[in-house]
mmCIF file of N, CA and C in Angstrom:
data_model
loop_
_atom_site.group_PDB
_atom_site.id
_atom_site.type_symbol
_atom_site.label_atom_id
_atom_site.label_comp_id
_atom_site.label_asym_id
_atom_site.label_seq_id
_atom_site.Cartn_x
_atom_site.Cartn_y
_atom_site.Cartn_z
ATOM 1 N N MET X 1 -11.032 30.593 6.869
ATOM 2 C CA MET X 1 -10.447 29.117 6.460
ATOM 3 C C MET X 1 -11.980 27.651 6.358
ATOM 4 N N SER X 2 -12.061 27.447 5.142
ATOM 5 C CA SER X 2 -13.018 26.355 3.957
ATOM 6 C C SER X 2 -12.402 25.062 4.652
ATOM 7 N N ASP X 3 -12.990 24.485 6.150
ATOM 8 C CA ASP X 3 -12.597 23.061 5.643
ATOM 9 C C ASP X 3 -12.799 22.404 4.532
ATOM 10 N N GLU X 4 -13.798 23.080 4.241
ATOM 11 C CA GLU X 4 -14.528 22.201 3.075
ATOM 12 C C GLU X 4 -13.874 22.720 1.602
ATOM 13 N N GLY X 5 -13.910 23.238 1.433
ATOM 14 C CA GLY X 5 -12.734 23.341 0.179
ATOM 15 C C GLY X 5 -11.523 23.144 1.158
ATOM 16 N N LEU X 6 -10.987 22.181 2.058
ATOM 17 C CA LEU X 6 -9.314 21.929 2.108
ATOM 18 C C LEU X 6 -9.574 20.311 1.677
ATOM 19 N N VAL X 7 -10.912 20.226 2.326
ATOM 20 C CA VAL X 7 -10.902 18.754 2.717
ATOM 21 C C VAL X 7 -10.985 18.049 1.159
ATOM 22 N N GLN X 8 -12.399 18.844 -0.244
ATOM 23 C CA GLN X 8 -12.563 18.737 -1.712
ATOM 24 C C GLN X 8 -11.370 18.673 -1.891
ATOM 25 N N GLU X 9 -10.049 19.603 -1.984
ATOM 26 C CA GLU X 9 -9.123 20.085 -2.383
ATOM 27 C C GLU X 9 -8.399 18.254 -2.207
ATOM 28 N N LEU X 10 -7.963 17.506 -0.743
ATOM 29 C CA LEU X 10 -7.151 16.523 -0.503
ATOM 30 C C LEU X 10 -8.159 15.351 -1.414
ATOM 31 N N LYS X 11 -8.946 15.475 -1.654
ATOM 32 C CA LYS X 11 -10.531 14.073 -2.289
ATOM 33 C C LYS X 11 -9.611 13.982 -3.651
ATOM 34 N N ASP X 12 -9.927 15.132 -4.083
ATOM 35 C CA ASP X 12 -9.148 15.148 -5.758
ATOM 36 C C ASP X 12 -8.026 14.765 -5.730
ATOM 37 N N LEU X 13 -7.247 15.458 -5.225
ATOM 38 C CA LEU X 13 -5.476 15.303 -5.375
ATOM 39 C C LEU X 13 -5.858 13.255 -4.692
ATOM 40 N N ARG X 14 -6.274 13.167 -4.039
ATOM 41 C CA ARG X 14 -6.495 11.273 -4.142
ATOM 42 C C ARG X 14 -7.387 10.736 -6.003
ATOM 43 N N GLU X 15 -8.148 11.124 -5.804
ATOM 44 C CA GLU X 15 -9.114 10.016 -7.566
ATOM 45 C C GLU X 15 -8.381 10.631 -8.220
ATOM 46 N N GLN X 16 -7.667 12.094 -7.943
ATOM 47 C CA GLN X 16 -6.461 12.218 -9.711
ATOM 48 C C GLN X 16 -5.271 11.302 -9.709
ATOM 49 N N VAL X 17 -4.563 11.244 -8.542
ATOM 50 C CA VAL X 17 -2.830 10.438 -9.017
ATOM 51 C C VAL X 17 -3.452 8.710 -8.498
ATOM 52 N N LEU X 18 -3.432 7.429 -9.479
ATOM 53 C CA LEU X 18 -2.934 6.546 -8.790
ATOM 54 C C LEU X 18 -1.727 5.739 -7.329
ATOM 55 N N GLY X 19 -2.306 5.754 -6.718
ATOM 56 C CA GLY X 19 -1.978 5.004 -5.496
ATOM 57 C C GLY X 19 -2.120 5.807 -4.324
ATOM 58 N N VAL X 20 -2.570 6.908 -3.695
ATOM 59 C CA VAL X 20 -2.706 8.181 -3.351
ATOM 60 C C VAL X 20 -4.346 7.571 -2.015
ATOM 61 N N SER X 21 -3.898 6.834 -1.036
ATOM 62 C CA SER X 21 -4.767 6.124 -0.227
ATOM 63 C C SER X 21 -4.964 7.381 1.413
ATOM 64 N N ASP X 22 -4.035 7.846 1.235
ATOM 65 C CA ASP X 22 -4.650 9.093 2.671
ATOM 66 C C ASP X 22 -4.058 10.969 1.923
ATOM 67 N N THR X 23 -4.664 11.430 2.726
ATOM 68 C CA THR X 23 -4.223 12.280 2.568
ATOM 69 C C THR X 23 -4.406 13.608 3.162
ATOM 70 N N LEU X 24 -3.588 14.603 4.350
ATOM 71 C CA LEU X 24 -3.205 15.637 5.411
ATOM 72 C C LEU X 24 -3.501 16.839 5.016
ATOM 73 N N VAL X 25 -3.086 17.992 5.829
ATOM 74 C CA VAL X 25 -3.044 19.058 6.198
ATOM 75 C C VAL X 25 -3.011 19.064 7.441
ATOM 76 N N ALA X 26 -2.314 20.001 7.469
ATOM 77 C CA ALA X 26 -1.807 20.519 9.183
ATOM 78 C C ALA X 26 -0.870 21.404 9.490
ATOM 79 N N THR X 27 -0.858 21.399 10.634
ATOM 80 C CA THR X 27 0.853 22.798 10.686
ATOM 81 C C THR X 27 1.876 22.456 10.731
ATOM 82 N N ALA X 28 2.951 24.018 10.042
ATOM 83 C CA ALA X 28 4.004 23.312 10.115
ATOM 84 C C ALA X 28 4.610 22.748 12.116
ATOM 85 N N ASP X 29 3.434 22.886 12.957
ATOM 86 C CA ASP X 29 3.474 22.420 14.065
ATOM 87 C C ASP X 29 3.420 21.367 14.666
ATOM 88 N N GLY X 30 2.184 20.128 13.803
ATOM 89 C CA GLY X 30 1.591 19.617 13.624
ATOM 90 C C GLY X 30 0.737 19.167 14.318
ATOM 91 N N LEU X 31 -0.020 20.208 13.986
ATOM 92 C CA LEU X 31 -1.878 19.874 14.210
ATOM 93 C C LEU X 31 -2.653 20.278 12.960
ATOM 94 N N LEU X 32 -3.774 19.639 12.744
ATOM 95 C CA LEU X 32 -4.143 19.072 12.145
ATOM 96 C C LEU X 32 -5.297 20.036 11.682
ATOM 97 N N VAL X 33 -5.307 20.480 10.149
ATOM 98 C CA VAL X 33 -6.118 20.957 9.910
ATOM 99 C C VAL X 33 -7.732 20.357 9.015
ATOM 100 N N ALA X 34 -6.715 19.377 8.466
ATOM 101 C CA ALA X 34 -8.032 18.357 7.857
ATOM 102 C C ALA X 34 -7.115 18.008 7.103
ATOM 103 N N SER X 35 -8.553 16.651 6.658
ATOM 104 C CA SER X 35 -7.736 15.032 6.713
ATOM 105 C C SER X 35 -8.939 14.591 5.082
ATOM 106 N N ASP X 36 -8.697 13.597 4.878
ATOM 107 C CA ASP X 36 -9.328 12.358 3.782
ATOM 108 C C ASP X 36 -8.241 11.457 3.907
ATOM 109 N N SER X 37 -8.959 10.762 4.824
ATOM 110 C CA SER X 37 -7.988 9.729 5.884
ATOM 111 C C SER X 37 -8.845 8.710 5.992
ATOM 112 N N TYR X 38 -8.270 7.191 5.729
ATOM 113 C CA TYR X 38 -9.146 6.713 5.913
ATOM 114 C C TYR X 38 -8.236 5.261 7.364
ATOM 115 N N GLU X 39 -7.753 5.285 6.772
ATOM 116 C CA GLU X 39 -6.346 4.086 7.238
ATOM 117 C C GLU X 39 -5.464 4.489 8.345
ATOM 118 N N ILE X 40 -6.044 5.721 8.930
ATOM 119 C CA ILE X 40 -4.142 5.968 8.928
ATOM 120 C C ILE X 40 -5.367 6.954 10.516
ATOM 121 N N HIS X 41 -4.717 6.965 11.733
ATOM 122 C CA HIS X 41 -4.735 7.563 12.536
ATOM 123 C C HIS X 41 -3.728 9.369 12.504
ATOM 124 N N ALA X 42 -5.080 10.489 11.409
ATOM 125 C CA ALA X 42 -4.636 11.248 10.691
ATOM 126 C C ALA X 42 -4.029 12.891 11.827
ATOM 127 N N GLU X 43 -4.503 12.525 13.378
ATOM 128 C CA GLU X 43 -3.459 13.235 14.083
ATOM 129 C C GLU X 43 -2.052 13.097 14.734
ATOM 130 N N SER X 44 -1.919 11.816 14.807
ATOM 131 C CA SER X 44 -0.360 11.557 14.416
ATOM 132 C C SER X 44 0.402 11.410 13.494
ATOM 133 N N VAL X 45 -0.369 11.034 12.482
ATOM 134 C CA VAL X 45 0.876 11.097 11.226
ATOM 135 C C VAL X 45 0.981 13.430 10.512
ATOM 136 N N ALA X 46 0.193 13.747 11.442
ATOM 137 C CA ALA X 46 0.032 15.383 11.022
ATOM 138 C C ALA X 46 1.235 15.616 12.147
ATOM 139 N N ALA X 47 1.458 15.171 13.392
ATOM 140 C CA ALA X 47 2.564 15.133 13.829
ATOM 141 C C ALA X 47 4.049 14.996 13.437
ATOM 142 N N LEU X 48 3.953 14.260 13.296
ATOM 143 C CA LEU X 48 4.739 13.315 12.691
ATOM 144 C C LEU X 48 5.353 13.455 11.353
ATOM 145 N N ALA X 49 4.806 14.000 10.435
ATOM 146 C CA ALA X 49 4.914 15.076 8.801
ATOM 147 C C ALA X 49 5.718 16.270 8.975
ATOM 148 N N ALA X 50 4.855 16.967 10.398
ATOM 149 C CA ALA X 50 5.953 18.260 10.828
ATOM 150 C C ALA X 50 7.061 18.030 11.043
ATOM 151 N N ALA X 51 7.379 16.681 12.012
ATOM 152 C CA ALA X 51 8.509 16.558 12.652
ATOM 153 C C ALA X 51 9.051 16.322 11.650
ATOM 154 N N ALA X 52 8.853 14.936 10.469
ATOM 155 C CA ALA X 52 10.527 15.001 9.357
ATOM 156 C C ALA X 52 10.459 16.114 8.453
ATOM 157 N N LEU X 53 9.489 17.276 8.638
ATOM 158 C CA LEU X 53 10.203 18.165 7.388
ATOM 159 C C LEU X 53 10.111 18.994 8.105
ATOM 160 N N GLY X 54 9.715 19.623 9.372
ATOM 161 C CA GLY X 54 10.583 20.158 10.181
ATOM 162 C C GLY X 54 12.518 19.679 9.954
ATOM 163 N N LEU X 55 12.977 18.410 10.301
ATOM 164 C CA LEU X 55 14.446 17.733 10.325
ATOM 165 C C LEU X 55 14.849 18.517 9.009
ATOM 166 N N ALA X 56 13.367 18.001 7.503
ATOM 167 C CA ALA X 56 14.322 17.746 6.468
ATOM 168 C C ALA X 56 14.875 19.266 6.313
ATOM 169 N N ARG X 57 14.481 20.128 6.295
ATOM 170 C CA ARG X 57 13.885 21.084 6.547
ATOM 171 C C ARG X 57 15.387 22.486 6.763
ATOM 172 N N ARG X 58 15.906 21.441 8.465
ATOM 173 C CA ARG X 58 17.491 21.956 8.728
ATOM 174 C C ARG X 58 18.516 21.515 8.257
ATOM 175 N N THR X 59 18.371 20.111 7.471
ATOM 176 C CA THR X 59 18.995 19.323 6.197
ATOM 177 C C THR X 59 19.285 19.758 5.641
ATOM 178 N N ALA X 60 18.212 20.343 4.744
ATOM 179 C CA ALA X 60 18.736 21.485 3.433
ATOM 180 C C ALA X 60 19.558 22.318 3.837
ATOM 181 N N GLY X 61 19.215 22.927 4.728
ATOM 182 C CA GLY X 61 19.879 24.193 5.291
ATOM 183 C C GLY X 61 21.197 23.624 5.653
ATOM 184 N N GLU X 62 21.554 23.159 6.576
ATOM 185 C CA GLU X 62 22.554 22.357 6.579
ATOM 186 C C GLU X 62 23.727 22.277 5.524
ATOM 187 N N VAL X 63 23.445 21.423 4.153
ATOM 188 C CA VAL X 63 24.257 21.222 3.175
ATOM 189 C C VAL X 63 24.181 21.860 2.443
ATOM 190 N N ALA X 64 22.841 22.765 2.415
ATOM 191 C CA ALA X 64 23.366 24.251 1.566
ATOM 192 C C ALA X 64 23.294 23.781 0.517
ATOM 193 N N ILE X 65 21.679 22.939 0.148
ATOM 194 C CA ILE X 65 21.555 22.991 -1.226
ATOM 195 C C ILE X 65 20.006 23.943 -1.654
ATOM 196 N N GLY X 66 19.703 24.445 -1.493
ATOM 197 C CA GLY X 66 18.499 25.454 -1.499
ATOM 198 C C GLY X 66 17.162 24.901 -0.774
ATOM 199 N N GLY X 67 16.417 24.771 -1.114
ATOM 200 C CA GLY X 67 15.043 25.537 -0.634
ATOM 201 C C GLY X 67 14.573 23.759 -0.329
ATOM 202 N N LEU X 68 13.832 23.592 0.168
ATOM 203 C CA LEU X 68 12.755 22.040 0.233
ATOM 204 C C LEU X 68 11.913 22.018 -0.678
ATOM 205 N N ARG X 69 11.801 20.730 -1.210
ATOM 206 C CA ARG X 69 10.623 20.698 -1.219
ATOM 207 C C ARG X 69 10.036 19.731 -1.413
ATOM 208 N N GLU X 70 10.345 18.743 -0.684
ATOM 209 C CA GLU X 70 9.305 17.509 -0.415
ATOM 210 C C GLU X 70 9.928 15.831 0.782
ATOM 211 N N VAL X 71 9.265 16.212 1.274
ATOM 212 C CA VAL X 71 10.012 14.889 2.098
ATOM 213 C C VAL X 71 9.541 13.359 1.458
ATOM 214 N N VAL X 72 10.046 12.186 0.425
ATOM 215 C CA VAL X 72 9.376 11.063 1.019
ATOM 216 C C VAL X 72 10.095 10.060 1.195
ATOM 217 N N THR X 73 9.436 9.388 2.365
ATOM 218 C CA THR X 73 9.939 8.216 2.519
ATOM 219 C C THR X 73 9.364 6.839 1.628
ATOM 220 N N ARG X 74 9.497 6.277 1.779
ATOM 221 C CA ARG X 74 9.976 4.970 1.127
ATOM 222 C C ARG X 74 10.212 3.805 1.079
ATOM 223 N N ALA X 75 9.017 3.088 2.049
ATOM 224 C CA ALA X 75 8.810 1.773 2.738
ATOM 225 C C ALA X 75 8.236 0.438 2.210
ATOM 226 N N GLN X 76 8.106 -0.472 2.602
ATOM 227 C CA GLN X 76 8.321 -1.795 1.881
ATOM 228 C C GLN X 76 6.970 -2.135 1.578
ATOM 229 N N SER X 77 5.627 -1.066 1.870
ATOM 230 C CA SER X 77 4.493 -1.490 1.860
ATOM 231 C C SER X 77 3.648 0.045 0.725
ATOM 232 N N GLY X 78 4.705 1.202 0.668
ATOM 233 C CA GLY X 78 3.739 2.085 0.455
ATOM 234 C C GLY X 78 5.043 3.562 1.170
ATOM 235 N N HIS X 79 4.733 4.778 0.308
ATOM 236 C CA HIS X 79 4.512 6.462 0.889
ATOM 237 C C HIS X 79 4.602 7.004 1.378
ATOM 238 N N LEU X 80 5.533 7.865 1.929
ATOM 239 C CA LEU X 80 4.783 9.122 2.469
ATOM 240 C C LEU X 80 5.259 10.050 2.393
ATOM 241 N N VAL X 81 4.654 10.964 1.744
ATOM 242 C CA VAL X 81 5.086 12.448 0.648
ATOM 243 C C VAL X 81 4.883 13.043 1.676
ATOM 244 N N VAL X 82 5.131 14.507 1.841
ATOM 245 C CA VAL X 82 4.745 15.028 2.687
ATOM 246 C C VAL X 82 5.484 16.846 1.784
ATOM 247 N N TYR X 83 5.245 17.883 1.992
ATOM 248 C CA TYR X 83 5.283 18.860 0.456
ATOM 249 C C TYR X 83 4.628 20.693 2.058
ATOM 250 N N ALA X 84 5.875 21.085 1.461
ATOM 251 C CA ALA X 84 5.695 22.140 2.892
ATOM 252 C C ALA X 84 4.609 23.178 1.896
ATOM 253 N N ILE X 85 3.922 23.698 2.677
ATOM 254 C CA ILE X 85 2.802 24.958 2.626
ATOM 255 C C ILE X 85 3.562 26.193 2.472
ATOM 256 N N GLY X 86 4.309 26.620 1.885
ATOM 257 C CA GLY X 86 5.259 28.527 3.091
ATOM 258 C C GLY X 86 5.617 27.526 3.982
ATOM 259 N N GLU X 87 5.779 28.237 4.933
ATOM 260 C CA GLU X 87 6.778 28.316 6.175
ATOM 261 C C GLU X 87 5.252 28.300 7.627
ATOM 262 N N GLN X 88 3.914 27.753 6.691
ATOM 263 C CA GLN X 88 2.829 27.619 8.473
ATOM 264 C C GLN X 88 2.562 26.552 7.872
ATOM 265 N N ALA X 89 2.217 25.274 6.800
ATOM 266 C CA ALA X 89 1.877 24.534 7.360
ATOM 267 C C ALA X 89 2.184 23.558 6.198
ATOM 268 N N LEU X 90 1.370 22.004 5.669
ATOM 269 C CA LEU X 90 2.345 21.312 5.502
ATOM 270 C C LEU X 90 1.523 19.807 4.520
ATOM 271 N N LEU X 91 1.101 19.387 2.835
ATOM 272 C CA LEU X 91 0.503 18.319 2.722
ATOM 273 C C LEU X 91 1.095 17.288 3.053
ATOM 274 N N ALA X 92 0.911 16.568 3.596
ATOM 275 C CA ALA X 92 0.933 14.936 3.712
ATOM 276 C C ALA X 92 0.203 13.561 2.927
ATOM 277 N N ILE X 93 0.534 12.802 2.023
ATOM 278 C CA ILE X 93 0.034 12.229 1.621
ATOM 279 C C ILE X 93 0.839 10.589 1.913
ATOM 280 N N ARG X 94 -0.466 10.117 2.154
ATOM 281 C CA ARG X 94 -0.176 8.616 2.068
ATOM 282 C C ARG X 94 -0.175 7.780 1.275
ATOM 283 N N GLY X 95 0.210 7.074 0.500
ATOM 284 C CA GLY X 95 0.371 5.972 -1.167
ATOM 285 C C GLY X 95 1.086 4.347 -0.504
ATOM 286 N N ASP X 96 0.495 3.438 -1.341
ATOM 287 C CA ASP X 96 0.573 2.101 -1.689
ATOM 288 C C ASP X 96 2.022 1.970 -2.687
ATOM 289 N N GLU X 97 1.909 0.564 -2.478
ATOM 290 C CA GLU X 97 3.673 0.961 -2.805
ATOM 291 C C GLU X 97 4.016 0.783 -4.717
ATOM 292 N N GLY X 98 2.292 0.786 -5.410
ATOM 293 C CA GLY X 98 2.000 1.203 -6.804
ATOM 294 C C GLY X 98 1.905 3.136 -7.118
ATOM 295 N N LEU X 99 1.901 4.015 -6.362
ATOM 296 C CA LEU X 99 1.923 5.418 -6.379
ATOM 297 C C LEU X 99 2.728 5.441 -7.012
ATOM 298 N N ASP X 100 2.319 6.424 -8.398
ATOM 299 C CA ASP X 100 2.130 7.035 -8.750
ATOM 300 C C ASP X 100 2.884 8.577 -8.959
ATOM 301 N N LEU X 101 4.711 8.169 -8.256
ATOM 302 C CA LEU X 101 5.008 9.269 -7.589
ATOM 303 C C LEU X 101 4.999 10.922 -8.589
ATOM 304 N N ASP X 102 5.072 10.505 -10.156
ATOM 305 C CA ASP X 102 5.561 11.013 -11.378
ATOM 306 C C ASP X 102 4.554 12.270 -11.212
ATOM 307 N N GLY X 103 3.204 11.628 -11.107
ATOM 308 C CA GLY X 103 2.156 12.018 -11.411
ATOM 309 C C GLY X 103 1.396 12.664 -10.082
ATOM 310 N N LEU X 104 1.949 12.361 -8.741
ATOM 311 C CA LEU X 104 1.668 12.699 -7.233
ATOM 312 C C LEU X 104 2.855 14.498 -7.877
ATOM 313 N N HIS X 105 3.992 14.188 -7.945
ATOM 314 C CA HIS X 105 4.839 15.595 -7.521
ATOM 315 C C HIS X 105 3.995 16.632 -9.230
ATOM 316 N N VAL X 106 3.255 16.469 -10.191
ATOM 317 C CA VAL X 106 2.989 16.988 -11.076
ATOM 318 C C VAL X 106 1.639 17.654 -10.057
ATOM 319 N N ASN X 107 0.627 17.353 -10.183
ATOM 320 C CA ASN X 107 -0.655 17.481 -9.244
ATOM 321 C C ASN X 107 -0.441 17.895 -8.179
ATOM 322 N N SER X 108 0.916 17.810 -7.332
ATOM 323 C CA SER X 108 0.701 18.224 -5.806
ATOM 324 C C SER X 108 0.601 20.300 -5.813
ATOM 325 N N ARG X 109 2.102 20.304 -7.142
ATOM 326 C CA ARG X 109 2.340 21.489 -7.573
ATOM 327 C C ARG X 109 1.320 22.473 -7.002
ATOM 328 N N ALA X 110 0.410 22.460 -7.956
ATOM 329 C CA ALA X 110 -0.961 23.006 -7.682
ATOM 330 C C ALA X 110 -1.747 22.738 -7.108
ATOM 331 N N ALA X 111 -2.260 21.271 -5.879
ATOM 332 C CA ALA X 111 -2.446 21.379 -5.040
ATOM 333 C C ALA X 111 -1.698 22.222 -4.219
ATOM 334 N N VAL X 112 -0.910 22.407 -3.968
ATOM 335 C CA VAL X 112 -0.379 22.667 -2.889
ATOM 336 C C VAL X 112 -0.293 24.583 -2.823
ATOM 337 N N GLU X 113 -0.537 24.903 -3.972
ATOM 338 C CA GLU X 113 -1.277 26.422 -4.043
ATOM 339 C C GLU X 113 -2.511 27.086 -4.328
ATOM 340 N N ARG X 114 -3.163 26.318 -4.804
ATOM 341 C CA ARG X 114 -4.575 26.363 -4.050
ATOM 342 C C ARG X 114 -4.690 25.860 -2.318
ATOM 343 N N LEU X 115 -4.201 25.240 -1.539
ATOM 344 C CA LEU X 115 -4.059 24.977 -0.233
ATOM 345 C C LEU X 115 -3.895 26.153 0.064
ATOM 346 N N ALA X 116 -2.133 26.419 -0.265
ATOM 347 C CA ALA X 116 -2.643 28.365 0.230
ATOM 348 C C ALA X 116 -3.497 28.823 0.252
ATOM 349 N N ALA X 117 -3.783 28.865 -0.831
ATOM 350 C CA ALA X 117 -5.065 30.319 -1.286
ATOM 351 C C ALA X 117 -6.188 30.335 -0.466
ATOM 352 N N LEU X 118 -6.228 28.561 0.381
ATOM 353 C CA LEU X 118 -7.532 28.754 0.681
ATOM 354 C C LEU X 118 -7.141 28.530 1.748
ATOM 355 N N MET X 119 -6.125 28.615 2.123
ATOM 356 C CA MET X 119 -5.508 28.951 4.223
ATOM 357 C C MET X 119 -5.386 29.534 4.462
ATOM 358 N N SER X 120 -4.861 30.288 3.017
ATOM 359 C CA SER X 120 -4.423 32.248 3.552
ATOM 360 C C SER X 120 -2.617 32.707 3.387
ATOM 361 N N VAL X 121 -2.095 31.482 3.109
ATOM 362 C CA VAL X 121 -0.747 30.876 3.465
ATOM 363 C C VAL X 121 -0.075 31.744 1.838
ATOM 364 N N ASP X 122 1.208 31.796 3.252
ATOM 365 C CA ASP X 122 2.020 33.279 1.566
ATOM 366 C C ASP X 122 3.611 31.459 1.789
ATOM 367 N N LEU X 123 3.624 31.564 0.787
ATOM 368 C CA LEU X 123 4.278 31.108 -0.375
ATOM 369 C C LEU X 123 5.526 30.906 -0.376
ATOM 370 N N GLY X 124 5.694 32.581 -0.500
ATOM 371 C CA GLY X 124 7.393 32.601 -0.398
ATOM 372 C C GLY X 124 7.871 32.862 -1.572
ATOM 373 N N VAL X 125 7.214 32.888 -3.147
ATOM 374 C CA VAL X 125 7.695 32.205 -4.363
ATOM 375 C C VAL X 125 7.363 33.695 -5.245
#
């Protein structure tokens, strides 16, 4: 796995989408793999994002609404969006209150595929 390739992918996503301030990739159990972050403690966010993703997966399964796409936390001053990278990893994105969510959703699909390829993760699709 190329850490440099992962970091470049994260930087590219930040530069492509208005309002993205921090990005990271972590394992599904919350261990930081790579980050492009300046304003957050990436290790802590990796662990919390994994917990949020795990809870959302269980909730989606319990209420039978299909496979999880993402977890969006919208707060007073911004967003944290967590995307699954297969069953083994995740992409977490922090954005300000002006985050272009539509642009993020469009760009994140391709980013998740590229990150999965760099990490050799099966997306199951």
